[in-house]
Coordinates of C-alpha atoms in Angstrom, one line a residue:
M1 CA 54.9 -25.0 -36.1
Q2 CA 53.5 -25.4 -32.6
R3 CA 50.5 -27.7 -32.5
R4 CA 47.3 -27.4 -30.5
R5 CA 44.1 -29.4 -29.9
I6 CA 40.6 -28.6 -31.2
C7 CA 37.7 -31.1 -31.3
N8 CA 40.0 -33.7 -29.8
I9 CA 42.4 -33.6 -32.7
E10 CA 45.8 -31.9 -33.0
V11 CA 46.4 -29.3 -35.6
P12 CA 49.1 -26.7 -36.3
A13 CA 48.5 -23.7 -33.9
I14 CA 47.7 -21.2 -36.6
G15 CA 44.8 -21.8 -39.0
L16 CA 43.4 -19.8 -41.8
G17 CA 40.3 -17.6 -41.6
C18 CA 38.9 -17.8 -45.2
M19 CA 36.5 -14.8 -45.1
N20 CA 38.9 -12.3 -46.8
L21 CA 38.8 -14.4 -49.9
S22 CA 35.1 -13.7 -50.6
H23 CA 33.8 -11.1 -48.2
A24 CA 34.0 -7.9 -46.1
Y25 CA 37.2 -6.1 -47.4
G26 CA 36.2 -4.8 -50.7
T27 CA 36.7 -6.6 -54.0
P28 CA 38.0 -10.2 -53.3
P29 CA 40.7 -11.9 -55.3
D30 CA 39.6 -13.9 -58.3
A31 CA 38.9 -17.6 -58.0
Q32 CA 42.3 -18.6 -59.4
A33 CA 44.3 -16.4 -56.9
A34 CA 42.0 -17.4 -54.0
T35 CA 42.4 -21.1 -54.8
A36 CA 46.2 -20.7 -55.1
L37 CA 46.3 -19.1 -51.6
L38 CA 44.2 -21.9 -50.0
Q39 CA 46.4 -24.6 -51.6
R40 CA 49.6 -22.8 -50.7
A41 CA 48.3 -22.6 -47.1
F42 CA 48.0 -26.4 -47.0
D43 CA 51.4 -26.8 -48.5
I44 CA 53.1 -24.8 -45.8
G45 CA 51.3 -26.4 -42.9
V46 CA 47.8 -25.1 -42.4
R47 CA 45.3 -27.8 -41.6
H48 CA 42.5 -25.7 -39.8
F49 CA 40.4 -23.9 -42.4
D50 CA 37.5 -21.7 -41.2
T51 CA 34.6 -20.5 -43.4
A52 CA 30.9 -19.7 -43.0
A53 CA 27.6 -19.6 -44.9
L54 CA 27.6 -15.9 -44.5
Y55 CA 30.9 -15.2 -46.3
G56 CA 30.0 -14.1 -49.8
F57 CA 26.6 -15.5 -49.1
G58 CA 27.8 -19.0 -49.9
A59 CA 30.6 -18.1 -52.2
N60 CA 33.3 -18.8 -49.7
E61 CA 32.1 -22.3 -48.9
R62 CA 32.0 -23.1 -52.6
L63 CA 35.5 -21.7 -53.0
V64 CA 36.9 -23.7 -50.1
G65 CA 35.0 -26.8 -51.1
K66 CA 36.4 -26.8 -54.7
A67 CA 39.9 -25.7 -53.8
L68 CA 40.4 -28.3 -51.0
R69 CA 38.2 -31.2 -52.2
S70 CA 41.2 -33.4 -52.9
L71 CA 42.7 -32.6 -49.5
R72 CA 39.5 -33.1 -47.5
N73 CA 40.7 -36.1 -45.5
D74 CA 43.8 -34.1 -44.4
I75 CA 42.2 -30.9 -43.1
H76 CA 40.1 -29.8 -40.2
L77 CA 37.1 -28.0 -41.8
A78 CA 35.0 -25.5 -39.8
S79 CA 32.0 -23.5 -41.0
K80 CA 29.1 -21.6 -39.4
C81 CA 25.4 -21.3 -39.5
G82 CA 22.8 -19.0 -38.0
M83 CA 23.8 -15.9 -40.0
T84 CA 23.3 -16.0 -43.7
G85 CA 22.4 -13.9 -46.7
V86 CA 18.7 -13.7 -47.6
D87 CA 17.7 -11.7 -50.6
G88 CA 21.0 -9.9 -50.5
K89 CA 20.8 -9.0 -46.8
R90 CA 22.5 -10.4 -43.7
V91 CA 20.0 -12.2 -41.5
I92 CA 20.5 -13.8 -38.1
D93 CA 18.2 -16.8 -37.7
G94 CA 18.8 -19.5 -35.1
R95 CA 15.7 -21.5 -35.5
P96 CA 16.4 -25.2 -35.7
E97 CA 14.7 -25.6 -39.1
T98 CA 16.9 -22.8 -40.5
L99 CA 20.1 -24.3 -39.1
L100 CA 19.3 -27.7 -40.5
K101 CA 18.6 -26.2 -44.0
T102 CA 21.8 -24.2 -43.9
L103 CA 23.8 -27.3 -43.0
D104 CA 22.5 -29.2 -46.0
E105 CA 23.3 -26.3 -48.3
A106 CA 26.8 -26.0 -46.8
L107 CA 27.6 -29.7 -47.3
Q108 CA 26.7 -29.3 -51.0
R109 CA 28.8 -26.2 -51.4
L110 CA 31.8 -27.7 -49.5
Q111 CA 31.6 -30.9 -51.5
T112 CA 31.7 -33.1 -48.4
D113 CA 29.5 -35.3 -46.3
H114 CA 30.5 -33.8 -43.0
I115 CA 31.9 -30.7 -41.4
D116 CA 34.4 -31.2 -38.6
L117 CA 33.3 -28.2 -36.5
Y118 CA 30.1 -26.3 -37.0
Y119 CA 29.5 -23.0 -35.2
L120 CA 26.4 -21.1 -34.4
H121 CA 27.7 -17.9 -36.0
R122 CA 25.6 -15.6 -33.8
W123 CA 23.1 -16.3 -31.1
D124 CA 19.7 -15.3 -32.3
N125 CA 18.2 -13.9 -29.1
N126 CA 14.7 -14.5 -30.4
V127 CA 15.5 -18.3 -30.0
P128 CA 16.6 -19.9 -26.8
I129 CA 20.2 -21.0 -27.1
E130 CA 19.1 -24.4 -25.9
D131 CA 16.9 -24.8 -29.0
S132 CA 19.7 -23.8 -31.5
V133 CA 22.2 -26.1 -29.8
G134 CA 19.6 -28.9 -29.7
A135 CA 19.4 -28.7 -33.5
L136 CA 23.2 -28.8 -33.7
S137 CA 23.3 -31.8 -31.4
R138 CA 21.1 -33.7 -33.8
M139 CA 23.5 -32.9 -36.6
V140 CA 26.2 -34.5 -34.5
E141 CA 24.0 -37.6 -34.0
S142 CA 23.4 -37.8 -37.8
G143 CA 27.2 -37.7 -38.5
K144 CA 26.8 -34.5 -40.6
I145 CA 29.0 -32.5 -38.2
G146 CA 31.7 -33.7 -35.8
A147 CA 31.5 -31.0 -33.1
I148 CA 29.6 -27.9 -32.1
G149 CA 31.0 -24.4 -31.8
L150 CA 29.7 -21.0 -30.8
S151 CA 30.8 -17.6 -32.0
E152 CA 30.7 -14.3 -30.2
V153 CA 28.9 -15.5 -27.1
S154 CA 29.1 -14.7 -23.4
A155 CA 30.3 -17.1 -20.7
T156 CA 26.7 -17.4 -19.5
T157 CA 25.4 -18.4 -22.9
L158 CA 28.3 -20.8 -23.4
R159 CA 27.5 -22.6 -20.1
K160 CA 23.8 -22.8 -21.0
A161 CA 24.7 -24.3 -24.4
H162 CA 27.3 -26.7 -22.9
A163 CA 24.6 -28.1 -20.6
V164 CA 22.7 -29.2 -23.7
H165 CA 25.7 -30.6 -25.6
P166 CA 29.4 -30.3 -25.2
I167 CA 30.8 -27.2 -26.9
A168 CA 34.1 -27.9 -28.6
A169 CA 35.1 -24.4 -29.4
V170 CA 34.2 -20.7 -29.0
Q171 CA 35.2 -18.3 -31.8
T172 CA 35.5 -14.6 -30.9
E173 CA 37.6 -11.7 -31.9
Y174 CA 40.7 -11.6 -29.7
S175 CA 43.9 -9.7 -30.1
L176 CA 46.1 -7.2 -28.3
W177 CA 43.5 -4.5 -29.1
T178 CA 40.3 -6.6 -28.4
R179 CA 40.4 -8.1 -24.9
N180 CA 36.7 -8.8 -24.2
A181 CA 37.3 -12.5 -24.0
E182 CA 39.5 -11.9 -21.0
I183 CA 36.5 -10.8 -18.9
A184 CA 35.0 -14.3 -18.7
V185 CA 34.9 -16.4 -21.8
L186 CA 38.5 -17.5 -21.7
D187 CA 38.1 -18.8 -18.2
A188 CA 34.9 -20.5 -19.2
C189 CA 36.6 -22.2 -22.1
R190 CA 39.4 -23.4 -19.9
E191 CA 36.9 -24.7 -17.4
L192 CA 34.8 -26.6 -19.9
G193 CA 37.6 -27.9 -22.0
A194 CA 36.7 -25.9 -25.1
A195 CA 39.2 -24.5 -27.6
F196 CA 39.2 -20.8 -28.1
V197 CA 39.5 -19.7 -31.8
A198 CA 40.6 -16.1 -32.2
F199 CA 39.5 -14.3 -35.3
S200 CA 41.0 -10.9 -36.4
P201 CA 44.1 -11.6 -34.4
V202 CA 46.1 -8.8 -36.0
A203 CA 43.2 -6.3 -35.6
R204 CA 41.9 -6.3 -39.2
G205 CA 45.4 -5.3 -40.4
F206 CA 46.0 -2.5 -38.0
L207 CA 48.5 -4.4 -35.8
A208 CA 50.3 -5.4 -39.0
G209 CA 50.9 -1.7 -39.7
S210 CA 49.2 -2.0 -43.0
V211 CA 46.4 0.5 -42.4
K212 CA 47.8 3.9 -43.2
N213 CA 44.7 5.8 -44.3
P214 CA 41.2 4.4 -43.7
G215 CA 40.0 6.9 -46.4
N216 CA 41.6 4.5 -48.9
F217 CA 39.4 1.5 -47.9
A218 CA 37.3 0.1 -50.7
D219 CA 33.6 1.1 -50.7
K220 CA 32.4 -2.2 -49.3
D221 CA 35.2 -2.6 -46.7
I222 CA 33.5 -3.3 -43.4
R223 CA 36.2 -1.3 -41.6
R224 CA 34.7 1.9 -43.0
Q225 CA 31.9 1.5 -40.4
M226 CA 34.1 0.5 -37.5
P227 CA 34.7 3.3 -34.9
R228 CA 38.4 2.3 -34.3
F229 CA 39.1 3.1 -38.0
Q230 CA 37.2 6.4 -37.9
S231 CA 38.2 9.9 -36.6
P232 CA 39.1 10.7 -33.8
H233 CA 39.8 7.1 -32.8
F234 CA 42.1 6.1 -35.6
D235 CA 44.5 9.0 -34.9
R236 CA 44.6 8.1 -31.2
N237 CA 45.3 4.5 -31.9
T238 CA 48.2 5.3 -34.3
Q239 CA 49.9 7.1 -31.4
W240 CA 51.0 3.8 -29.9
L241 CA 51.5 1.9 -33.1
G242 CA 55.1 3.2 -33.4
D243 CA 55.9 1.7 -30.0
I244 CA 54.6 -1.7 -31.2
A245 CA 56.7 -1.4 -34.3
A246 CA 59.8 -0.8 -32.1
L247 CA 59.0 -3.8 -30.0
A248 CA 58.7 -6.0 -33.1
Q249 CA 62.1 -4.8 -34.3
E250 CA 63.6 -5.6 -30.9
A251 CA 62.1 -9.1 -31.1
G252 CA 63.4 -9.6 -34.6
C253 CA 60.0 -10.2 -36.2
S254 CA 57.2 -8.3 -38.0
M255 CA 54.4 -6.5 -36.2
A256 CA 51.9 -9.1 -37.3
Q257 CA 54.1 -11.8 -35.9
L258 CA 54.5 -10.1 -32.6
A259 CA 50.7 -9.8 -32.3
L260 CA 50.2 -13.5 -33.1
A261 CA 53.0 -14.6 -30.8
W262 CA 51.4 -12.6 -28.0
L263 CA 48.1 -14.3 -28.6
L264 CA 49.7 -17.8 -28.7
A265 CA 51.3 -17.1 -25.3
Q266 CA 47.9 -16.4 -23.7
G267 CA 47.0 -20.1 -23.4
E268 CA 47.6 -23.5 -25.0
Y269 CA 43.9 -23.7 -25.9
I270 CA 44.0 -20.6 -28.1
L271 CA 44.2 -21.0 -31.9
P272 CA 44.4 -17.9 -34.0
I273 CA 42.9 -17.9 -37.5
P274 CA 44.4 -14.8 -39.3
G275 CA 42.9 -14.2 -42.8
T276 CA 44.7 -12.7 -45.8
T277 CA 44.6 -12.4 -49.5
S278 CA 48.4 -12.2 -49.8
L279 CA 50.7 -15.1 -50.1
A280 CA 53.5 -13.1 -48.5
H281 CA 51.4 -12.3 -45.5
L282 CA 50.2 -15.9 -45.3
E283 CA 53.8 -17.1 -44.9
E284 CA 54.6 -14.3 -42.5
N285 CA 51.6 -15.1 -40.3
L286 CA 52.4 -18.8 -40.1
G287 CA 56.0 -18.0 -39.2
A288 CA 54.8 -16.5 -35.9
A289 CA 54.2 -20.0 -34.5
S290 CA 57.8 -20.9 -34.8
L291 CA 59.2 -17.8 -33.1
R292 CA 60.5 -17.7 -29.6
I293 CA 60.0 -14.2 -28.3
D294 CA 61.2 -13.1 -24.9
S295 CA 58.3 -13.0 -22.4
D296 CA 59.3 -9.5 -21.4
I297 CA 58.7 -8.2 -24.9
L298 CA 55.3 -9.9 -25.0
R299 CA 54.4 -8.5 -21.6
R300 CA 55.3 -5.0 -22.8
A301 CA 53.2 -5.4 -25.9
G302 CA 50.2 -6.3 -23.7
E303 CA 50.8 -3.2 -21.6
L304 CA 51.1 -0.9 -24.6
V305 CA 47.9 -2.2 -26.3
N306 CA 44.8 -3.2 -24.4
H307 CA 41.3 -2.1 -23.7
N308 CA 42.6 0.9 -21.7
T309 CA 44.8 2.2 -24.5
V310 CA 42.7 1.4 -27.6
S311 CA 40.2 4.1 -28.6
G312 CA 36.8 3.3 -30.0
A313 CA 34.3 0.4 -30.0
R314 CA 35.1 -2.6 -32.2
Y315 CA 31.7 -2.5 -33.9
P316 CA 29.2 0.2 -34.8
A317 CA 26.2 0.5 -32.4
A318 CA 23.8 -1.3 -34.7
T319 CA 26.1 -4.4 -34.9
Q320 CA 27.1 -4.3 -31.3
V321 CA 23.5 -5.0 -30.1
E322 CA 23.7 -8.3 -32.0
I323 CA 26.8 -9.4 -30.1
D324 CA 26.5 -11.5 -26.9
T325 CA 30.1 -11.1 -25.7
E326 CA 30.8 -9.3 -22.4
E327 CA 31.9 -5.7 -22.8
F328 CA 34.3 -3.6 -20.7

């Protein structure tokens, strides 16, 4: 597998987003199956594991901590603060005292004395970014975290934060069908020497061809509320999906692998973290980092799927106002 740098260490290019194992897409797998997937990921080369206090309101950190405890010295562990569950509800809170409390709770759940990369999950616009990053910088000084990351921020916010303390990574949705990072954040990361960690790199399953009927989503599946999976946008987006399937066939790979290969080709500082509950999909995703796909096929994929051809916003309006990223 290709290797890339994050937090001044080298890891395999494709990591694992662990959210799916506890959160967001309906009923998660049981602990035994989830543990088996995490350990299988390590066995086949994953070293970059990404979780958050929000996922399952702490359950995901507990799962990752228990499953990977014996492997802790051999992995790059990332988690997030600033968005947690409080009394069963999602709350964004970037106050320094809240971030410090969340870290101590995370360390206990993860069964470790430090987290390699700790992100501010969302910028709380009631708190200056400088104050939140200041708290994170004190975590670095104490040795409880190795580096600071930001999630879903604009280039302007990134630069403000970086002036307080170096930002090692920015994590934002990025894929063929979500190109907001191309407006300014990718350039800012390149300029500042920050890695860019791409979540939902196969468009929450859509670019894998696995979403046939959104009406079949589980009741608690977050995609039910996302405009791109609703009428009329879903039908419009399926109109070009067959062309992507044909391109993948031409390339001799799966649709998901084509989407991941396109993302890897956008820059050496980009690290995708696809998530899955399926062992077969896990192995399929990791296989993308070993493919050599003709640049013309990747170019055509980018022309077929982009912000001009995708229909619908990526988040519902109530969620979008919480996001700091630039919008087309």
